[in-house]
PDB file of C-alpha atoms and ligand atoms in Angstrom:
ATOM      1  CA  MET A 240      93.450 118.188 109.967  1.00 46.00           C
ATOM      2  CA  THR A 241      96.400 119.427 111.997  1.00 45.00           C
ATOM      3  CA  THR A 242      99.924 118.131 112.115  1.00 43.00           C
ATOM      4  CA  GLU A 243     100.776 117.062 115.636  1.00 48.00           C
ATOM      5  CA  LYS A 244     104.316 115.748 115.301  1.00 55.00           C
ATOM      6  CA  LYS A 245     107.612 116.919 113.859  1.00 65.00           C
ATOM      7  CA  LEU A 246     108.151 115.957 110.233  1.00 76.00           C
ATOM      8  CA  PRO A 247     110.421 112.925 110.463  1.00 83.00           C
ATOM      9  CA  ALA A 248     113.580 112.391 108.416  1.00 92.00           C
ATOM     10  CA  TRP A 249     112.454 111.151 105.027  1.00 95.00           C
ATOM     11  CA  SER A 250     113.405 108.095 103.076  1.00 96.00           C
ATOM     12  CA  PHE A 251     112.646 106.801  99.587  1.00 97.00           C
ATOM     13  CA  SER A 252     109.865 104.535 100.820  1.00 94.00           C
ATOM     14  CA  GLY A 253     108.330 107.249 102.998  1.00 95.00           C
ATOM     15  CA  LEU A 254     108.304 109.839 100.235  1.00 97.00           C
ATOM     16  CA  LYS A 255     106.948 107.320  97.769  1.00 96.00           C
ATOM     17  CA  SER A 256     104.181 106.485 100.216  1.00 95.00           C
ATOM     18  CA  PHE A 257     103.393 110.210 100.614  1.00 96.00           C
ATOM     19  CA  LEU A 258     103.265 110.733  96.855  1.00 97.00           C
ATOM     20  CA  GLY A 259     100.971 107.710  96.566  1.00 95.00           C
ATOM     21  CA  CYS A 260      98.514 108.985  99.182  1.00 97.00           C
ATOM     22  CA  ALA A 261      99.295 111.877 101.512  1.00 97.00           C
ATOM     23  CA  LYS A 262      96.450 110.954 103.876  1.00 97.00           C
ATOM     24  CA  LYS A 263      97.752 107.444 104.353  1.00 96.00           C
ATOM     25  CA  TYR A 264     101.265 108.779 104.936  1.00 95.00           C
ATOM     26  CA  TYR A 265      99.917 111.202 107.544  1.00 94.00           C
ATOM     27  CA  HIS A 266      98.309 108.408 109.525  1.00 96.00           C
ATOM     28  CA  LEU A 267     101.195 105.937 109.216  1.00 94.00           C
ATOM     29  CA  LYS A 268     104.224 108.205 109.479  1.00 89.00           C
ATOM     30  CA  VAL A 269     103.212 111.488 111.105  1.00 89.00           C
ATOM     31  CA  VAL A 270     100.617 110.842 113.802  1.00 91.00           C
ATOM     32  CA  LYS A 271     101.101 107.073 113.673  1.00 93.00           C
ATOM     33  CA  ASP A 272      97.557 106.242 114.713  1.00 96.00           C
ATOM     34  CA  TYR A 273      97.560 103.296 112.299  1.00 96.00           C
ATOM     35  CA  SER A 274     100.265 100.776 111.510  1.00 95.00           C
ATOM     36  CA  GLU A 275     100.618  98.122 108.868  1.00 92.00           C
ATOM     37  CA  PRO A 276     100.809  94.491 109.970  1.00 92.00           C
ATOM     38  CA  THR A 277     103.894  92.471 109.098  1.00 92.00           C
ATOM     39  CA  SER A 278     103.014  90.240 106.170  1.00 91.00           C
ATOM     40  CA  GLU A 279     104.630  86.908 105.344  1.00 93.00           C
ATOM     41  CA  ALA A 280     106.274  88.518 102.326  1.00 91.00           C
ATOM     42  CA  MET A 281     107.788  91.228 104.549  1.00 93.00           C
ATOM     43  CA  LEU A 282     109.063  88.608 106.989  1.00 95.00           C
ATOM     44  CA  TYR A 283     110.619  86.636 104.151  1.00 95.00           C
ATOM     45  CA  GLY A 284     112.286  89.809 102.879  1.00 96.00           C
ATOM     46  CA  THR A 285     113.717  90.628 106.303  1.00 96.00           C
ATOM     47  CA  GLN A 286     115.111  87.128 106.757  1.00 97.00           C
ATOM     48  CA  PHE A 287     116.506  87.109 103.225  1.00 96.00           C
ATOM     49  CA  HIS A 288     118.305  90.426 103.743  1.00 97.00           C
ATOM     50  CA  LEU A 289     119.800  89.198 107.022  1.00 97.00           C
ATOM     51  CA  ALA A 290     121.006  85.954 105.435  1.00 97.00           C
ATOM     52  CA  CYS A 291     122.697  87.852 102.586  1.00 97.00           C
ATOM     53  CA  GLU A 292     124.251  90.306 105.014  1.00 97.00           C
ATOM     54  CA  GLU A 293     125.707  87.524 107.159  1.00 97.00           C
ATOM     55  CA  TYR A 294     126.972  85.607 104.123  1.00 97.00           C
ATOM     56  CA  VAL A 295     128.730  88.583 102.550  1.00 97.00           C
ATOM     57  CA  ARG A 296     130.037  90.131 105.776  1.00 96.00           C
ATOM     58  CA  ASP A 297     130.849  87.054 107.883  1.00 96.00           C
ATOM     59  CA  GLY A 298     130.934  84.160 105.445  1.00 96.00           C
ATOM     60  CA  LYS A 299     128.076  82.507 107.341  1.00 97.00           C
ATOM     61  CA  PRO A 300     126.529  79.823 105.092  1.00 97.00           C
ATOM     62  CA  LEU A 301     123.196  80.734 103.571  1.00 97.00           C
ATOM     63  CA  PRO A 302     120.214  78.832 104.985  1.00 96.00           C
ATOM     64  CA  GLY A 303     119.066  76.180 102.509  1.00 96.00           C
ATOM     65  CA  ARG A 304     115.971  78.081 101.395  1.00 94.00           C
ATOM     66  CA  PHE A 305     118.145  81.023 100.319  1.00 95.00           C
ATOM     67  CA  GLY A 306     120.820  78.846  98.735  1.00 95.00           C
ATOM     68  CA  TYR A 307     119.695  79.971  95.279  1.00 93.00           C
ATOM     69  CA  MET A 308     121.429  83.306  95.979  1.00 94.00           C
ATOM     70  CA  GLN A 309     124.902  81.889  96.546  1.00 95.00           C
ATOM     71  CA  HIS A 310     126.043  82.069  92.929  1.00 94.00           C
ATOM     72  CA  THR A 311     124.933  85.713  92.620  1.00 94.00           C
ATOM     73  CA  LEU A 312     126.436  86.747  95.947  1.00 96.00           C
ATOM     74  CA  ASP A 313     129.705  85.020  95.082  1.00 96.00           C
ATOM     75  CA  ALA A 314     129.838  86.994  91.829  1.00 95.00           C
ATOM     76  CA  LEU A 315     129.316  90.222  93.775  1.00 96.00           C
ATOM     77  CA  LEU A 316     131.973  89.200  96.305  1.00 96.00           C
ATOM     78  CA  ARG A 317     134.471  88.763  93.460  1.00 97.00           C
ATOM     79  CA  LYS A 318     134.109  92.396  92.449  1.00 96.00           C
ATOM     80  CA  PRO A 319     137.133  94.359  93.635  1.00 96.00           C
ATOM     81  CA  GLY A 320     136.537  96.816  96.454  1.00 97.00           C
ATOM     82  CA  GLU A 321     135.419  97.219 100.044  1.00 97.00           C
ATOM     83  CA  LYS A 322     132.127  95.413 100.741  1.00 97.00           C
ATOM     84  CA  LEU A 323     129.677  97.046 103.124  1.00 97.00           C
ATOM     85  CA  CYS A 324     126.362  95.424 104.029  1.00 97.00           C
ATOM     86  CA  GLU A 325     123.226  97.276 105.110  1.00 96.00           C
ATOM     87  CA  GLN A 326     125.172 100.504 104.922  1.00 97.00           C
ATOM     88  CA  LYS A 327     123.313 103.362 106.588  1.00 97.00           C
ATOM     89  CA  PHE A 328     123.395 106.799 104.987  1.00 97.00           C
ATOM     90  CA  ALA A 329     122.150 110.044 106.471  1.00 98.00           C
ATOM     91  CA  LEU A 330     122.186 113.589 105.144  1.00 98.00           C
ATOM     92  CA  THR A 331     121.331 116.979 106.591  1.00 97.00           C
ATOM     93  CA  ALA A 332     119.005 119.386 104.802  1.00 95.00           C
ATOM     94  CA  ASN A 333     122.180 120.972 103.390  1.00 96.00           C
ATOM     95  CA  LEU A 334     122.892 117.593 101.729  1.00 97.00           C
ATOM     96  CA  GLU A 335     125.893 116.984 103.949  1.00 97.00           C
ATOM     97  CA  PRO A 336     126.658 113.614 105.568  1.00 97.00           C
ATOM     98  CA  CYS A 337     125.625 113.210 109.198  1.00 97.00           C
ATOM     99  CA  GLY A 338     124.952 110.472 111.727  1.00 96.00           C
ATOM    100  CA  PHE A 339     121.929 108.244 111.126  1.00 96.00           C
ATOM    101  CA  PHE A 340     120.365 109.166 114.460  1.00 94.00           C
ATOM    102  CA  GLU A 341     121.564 112.761 114.726  1.00 95.00           C
ATOM    103  CA  GLU A 342     118.966 115.428 115.432  1.00 94.00           C
ATOM    104  CA  GLU A 343     119.842 117.266 112.209  1.00 94.00           C
ATOM    105  CA  CYS A 344     119.311 114.138 110.096  1.00 97.00           C
ATOM    106  CA  TRP A 345     116.955 115.062 107.226  1.00 96.00           C
ATOM    107  CA  PHE A 346     117.269 112.079 104.879  1.00 98.00           C
ATOM    108  CA  ARG A 347     117.956 108.429 105.663  1.00 97.00           C
ATOM    109  CA  GLY A 348     118.678 105.465 103.437  1.00 97.00           C
ATOM    110  CA  ILE A 349     120.185 102.003 103.699  1.00 97.00           C
ATOM    111  CA  ALA A 350     122.089 100.247 100.913  1.00 97.00           C
ATOM    112  CA  ASP A 351     121.741  96.461 101.029  1.00 97.00           C
ATOM    113  CA  LEU A 352     125.191  95.987  99.531  1.00 98.00           C
ATOM    114  CA  LEU A 353     127.731  98.663  98.745  1.00 98.00           C
ATOM    115  CA  ILE A 354     131.031  97.906  97.055  1.00 98.00           C
ATOM    116  CA  LEU A 355     133.507 100.766  97.116  1.00 98.00           C
ATOM    117  CA  ASN A 356     136.441 100.688  94.765  1.00 97.00           C
ATOM    118  CA  HIS A 357     138.356 103.669  96.064  1.00 95.00           C
ATOM    119  CA  GLU A 358     141.124 103.224  93.476  1.00 96.00           C
ATOM    120  CA  THR A 359     138.895 103.515  90.423  1.00 97.00           C
ATOM    121  CA  GLY A 360     136.394 105.913  92.010  1.00 98.00           C
ATOM    122  CA  THR A 361     133.567 103.477  91.286  1.00 98.00           C
ATOM    123  CA  ALA A 362     130.899 102.124  93.604  1.00 98.00           C
ATOM    124  CA  TYR A 363     128.341  99.363  93.164  1.00 98.00           C
ATOM    125  CA  VAL A 364     125.026  99.615  94.970  1.00 97.00           C
ATOM    126  CA  VAL A 365     122.774  96.586  95.052  1.00 97.00           C
ATOM    127  CA  ASP A 366     119.269  96.488  96.430  1.00 96.00           C
ATOM    128  CA  TYR A 367     117.749  93.025  96.879  1.00 95.00           C
ATOM    129  CA  LYS A 368     114.098  92.715  95.943  1.00 94.00           C
ATOM    130  CA  THR A 369     112.239  89.634  97.095  1.00 93.00           C
ATOM    131  CA  GLY A 370     109.005  90.447  95.254  1.00 86.00           C
ATOM    132  CA  LYS A 371     108.121  88.110  92.417  1.00 82.00           C
ATOM    133  CA  ASN A 372     107.510  90.766  89.778  1.00 82.00           C
ATOM    134  CA  SER A 373     109.962  93.372  88.493  1.00 82.00           C
ATOM    135  CA  LYS A 374     107.358  94.966  86.211  1.00 80.00           C
ATOM    136  CA  TYR A 375     106.864  98.040  88.393  1.00 80.00           C
ATOM    137  CA  ALA A 376     110.486  98.379  89.500  1.00 88.00           C
ATOM    138  CA  ASP A 377     111.251 101.895  90.670  1.00 91.00           C
ATOM    139  CA  THR A 378     114.881 102.923  90.337  1.00 93.00           C
ATOM    140  CA  GLY A 379     114.260 106.097  92.355  1.00 96.00           C
ATOM    141  CA  GLN A 380     115.704 104.298  95.339  1.00 95.00           C
ATOM    142  CA  LEU A 381     118.944 103.760  93.410  1.00 97.00           C
ATOM    143  CA  GLU A 382     119.111 107.460  92.553  1.00 98.00           C
ATOM    144  CA  LEU A 383     118.952 108.373  96.222  1.00 98.00           C
ATOM    145  CA  MET A 384     121.536 105.748  97.146  1.00 98.00           C
ATOM    146  CA  ALA A 385     123.856 107.111  94.468  1.00 98.00           C
ATOM    147  CA  LEU A 386     123.356 110.646  95.787  1.00 98.00           C
ATOM    148  CA  ALA A 387     124.148 109.454  99.305  1.00 98.00           C
ATOM    149  CA  VAL A 388     127.271 107.614  98.112  1.00 98.00           C
ATOM    150  CA  PHE A 389     128.531 110.702  96.275  1.00 98.00           C
ATOM    151  CA  ALA A 390     127.949 112.818  99.401  1.00 98.00           C
ATOM    152  CA  HIS A 391     129.624 110.365 101.778  1.00 97.00           C
ATOM    153  CA  TYR A 392     132.537 109.334  99.571  1.00 97.00           C
ATOM    154  CA  PRO A 393     133.840 112.298  97.542  1.00 97.00           C
ATOM    155  CA  GLU A 394     136.418 110.078  95.838  1.00 97.00           C
ATOM    156  CA  ILE A 395     133.604 108.084  94.202  1.00 98.00           C
ATOM    157  CA  LYS A 396     132.693 109.545  90.815  1.00 98.00           C
ATOM    158  CA  ARG A 397     130.601 106.713  89.317  1.00 98.00           C
ATOM    159  CA  VAL A 398     127.916 104.509  90.792  1.00 98.00           C
ATOM    160  CA  ASN A 399     126.727 101.359  89.062  1.00 98.00           C
ATOM    161  CA  ALA A 400     123.523 100.360  90.757  1.00 97.00           C
ATOM    162  CA  GLY A 401     120.932  97.665  90.432  1.00 96.00           C
ATOM    163  CA  LEU A 402     117.638  96.395  91.772  1.00 96.00           C
ATOM    164  CA  LEU A 403     118.226  92.672  92.042  1.00 94.00           C
ATOM    165  CA  PHE A 404     114.941  90.771  91.822  1.00 94.00           C
ATOM    166  CA  VAL A 405     116.042  87.504  93.307  1.00 91.00           C
ATOM    167  CA  VAL A 406     113.022  85.341  92.492  1.00 89.00           C
ATOM    168  CA  PRO A 407     112.780  86.027  88.737  1.00 89.00           C
ATOM    169  CA  LYS A 408     116.591  86.495  88.735  1.00 87.00           C
ATOM    170  CA  GLN A 409     116.434  89.873  87.040  1.00 91.00           C
ATOM    171  CA  LEU A 410     118.691  92.860  87.510  1.00 92.00           C
ATOM    172  CA  ILE A 411     117.307  96.326  86.785  1.00 95.00           C
ATOM    173  CA  PRO A 412     120.484  98.333  86.284  1.00 95.00           C
ATOM    174  CA  ALA A 413     121.160 102.058  86.545  1.00 97.00           C
ATOM    175  CA  LYS A 414     124.313 104.121  86.203  1.00 98.00           C
ATOM    176  CA  TYR A 415     125.089 107.498  87.687  1.00 98.00           C
ATOM    177  CA  THR A 416     128.032 109.847  87.604  1.00 98.00           C
ATOM    178  CA  VAL A 417     128.833 112.719  89.891  1.00 98.00           C
ATOM    179  CA  GLU A 418     127.746 115.052  87.067  1.00 98.00           C
ATOM    180  CA  ASN A 419     124.162 113.784  87.557  1.00 98.00           C
ATOM    181  CA  VAL A 420     124.016 115.016  91.151  1.00 98.00           C
ATOM    182  CA  PRO A 421     122.494 118.519  90.618  1.00 98.00           C
ATOM    183  CA  SER A 422     119.702 117.329  88.322  1.00 97.00           C
ATOM    184  CA  LEU A 423     118.859 114.358  90.529  1.00 98.00           C
ATOM    185  CA  TRP A 424     118.628 116.534  93.608  1.00 98.00           C
ATOM    186  CA  ARG A 425     116.426 119.051  91.749  1.00 98.00           C
ATOM    187  CA  LYS A 426     113.940 116.278  91.088  1.00 97.00           C
ATOM    188  CA  TRP A 427     113.963 114.882  94.622  1.00 98.00           C
ATOM    189  CA  LEU A 428     113.805 118.297  96.273  1.00 97.00           C
ATOM    190  CA  ALA A 429     110.741 119.143  94.180  1.00 98.00           C
ATOM    191  CA  ASP A 430     109.011 116.009  95.471  1.00 97.00           C
ATOM    192  CA  TYR A 431     110.173 116.663  99.015  1.00 97.00           C
ATOM    193  CA  ALA A 432     108.761 120.220  98.808  1.00 96.00           C
ATOM    194  CA  LYS A 433     105.290 118.681  98.383  1.00 97.00           C
ATOM    195  CA  LEU A 434     105.748 116.765 101.621  1.00 96.00           C
ATOM    196  CA  GLU A 435     107.028 119.855 103.385  1.00 95.00           C
ATOM    197  CA  LYS A 436     104.036 121.859 102.175  1.00 96.00           C
ATOM    198  CA  ALA A 437     101.590 119.260 103.434  1.00 96.00           C
ATOM    199  CA  HIS A 438     103.315 119.365 106.799  1.00 94.00           C
ATOM    200  CA  GLU A 439     103.241 123.168 106.943  1.00 93.00           C
ATOM    201  CA  THR A 440      99.623 123.512 105.894  1.00 95.00           C
ATOM    202  CA  GLY A 441      98.273 120.413 107.597  1.00 94.00           C
ATOM    203  CA  VAL A 442      96.553 119.437 104.347  1.00 97.00           C
ATOM    204  CA  TRP A 443      97.068 115.724 103.676  1.00 96.00           C
ATOM    205  CA  ASN A 444      94.909 114.930 100.694  1.00 97.00           C
ATOM    206  CA  ALA A 445      93.536 111.466 100.051  1.00 97.00           C
ATOM    207  CA  SER A 446      94.422 109.887  96.701  1.00 96.00           C
ATOM    208  CA  PRO A 447      91.953 107.061  96.195  1.00 95.00           C
ATOM    209  CA  SER A 448      93.077 104.188  94.021  1.00 93.00           C
ATOM    210  CA  GLY A 449      92.286 100.558  93.378  1.00 88.00           C
ATOM    211  CA  LEU A 450      94.491  99.698  96.352  1.00 84.00           C
ATOM    212  CA  CYS A 451      92.305 101.426  98.977  1.00 92.00           C
ATOM    213  CA  ARG A 452      89.902  98.691  99.926  1.00 86.00           C
ATOM    214  CA  ARG A 453      92.221  95.721  99.958  1.00 81.00           C
ATOM    215  CA  HIS A 454      95.510  97.268 101.012  1.00 86.00           C
ATOM    216  CA  CYS A 455      94.968 100.357 103.161  1.00 93.00           C
ATOM    217  CA  VAL A 456      94.784 100.141 106.940  1.00 95.00           C
ATOM    218  CA  VAL A 457      93.330 103.651 107.383  1.00 96.00           C
ATOM    219  CA  LEU A 458      89.808 102.497 108.086  1.00 93.00           C
ATOM    220  CA  GLU A 459      88.467 105.971 108.898  1.00 93.00           C
ATOM    221  CA  CYS A 460      89.134 107.179 105.345  1.00 95.00           C
ATOM    222  CA  PRO A 461      85.870 107.457 103.387  1.00 93.00           C
ATOM    223  CA  HIS A 462      87.611 105.853 100.397  1.00 94.00           C
ATOM    224  CA  ASN A 463      88.573 102.756 102.328  1.00 90.00           C
ATOM    225  CA  GLY A 464      85.173 101.187 102.021  1.00 77.00           C
ATOM    226  CA  ARG A 465      85.725  98.586 104.736  1.00 70.00           C
ATOM    227  CA  THR A 466      83.918 100.402 107.554  1.00 60.00           C
TER     228      THR A 466
HETATM  229  S1  LIG B 177      91.848 104.417 101.746  1.00 64.60           S
HETATM  230 FE1  LIG B 177      92.894 105.101  99.884  1.00 64.60          FE
HETATM  231  S2  LIG B 177      92.585 107.312  99.820  1.00 64.60           S
HETATM  232 FE2  LIG B 177      92.143 106.631 101.892  1.00 64.60          FE
HETATM  233  S3  LIG B 177      94.020 106.859 103.040  1.00 64.60           S
HETATM  234 FE3  LIG B 177      93.980 104.777 102.272  1.00 64.60          FE
HETATM  235  S4  LIG B 177      95.081 104.833 100.319  1.00 64.60           S
HETATM  236 FE4  LIG B 177      94.517 106.946 100.866  1.00 64.60          FE
END
């Protein structure tokens, strides 16, 4: 198998997908000869994120079906600091901030809600999760958001982060300080090196799992079982 396209800027979800199954990642993200359909759950998530963004940023009332979030969003709004919704972060391969669509962009991430308290050097990063179950919550996304915040805002020394599962009303918290930056990057760069190696060698190994048959769109894979 050969790699036909430039390795795109990576994100938490992309790298996680690669680590789950490199072959699937290759088809969805590199050559893009398959794509995943938009599910109802994805559509709900998109609409939910937009409603929260418009409520926090513009004060636009939440649609009735998302009204259950008002109390939580109001509590977040009361936290002191600058509120930024759907904040885009981009870094170069030297881990320096850059524009989201710049050619040299190497990593991309978006924080659903970022609260910057420049006076205390503290930031809050909140990621809304519309899935029903927090059992398999992965705080890796929060680590990368914290790393991006530290890179973009040198005055910020602490990040309090959380995955906010809105349906079961559960917060999975995580805390980071600027002292955590080197060890966190070591971990992420080790994972990224696996992606880089696959791209260089053109070897995108399949990792069959119980999710193949029901959840994978790569029909040509021998592990898919639907062809
Ligand atoms: S069917 Fe399974 S092994 Fe094959 S590409 Fe999809 S996830 Fe990977």
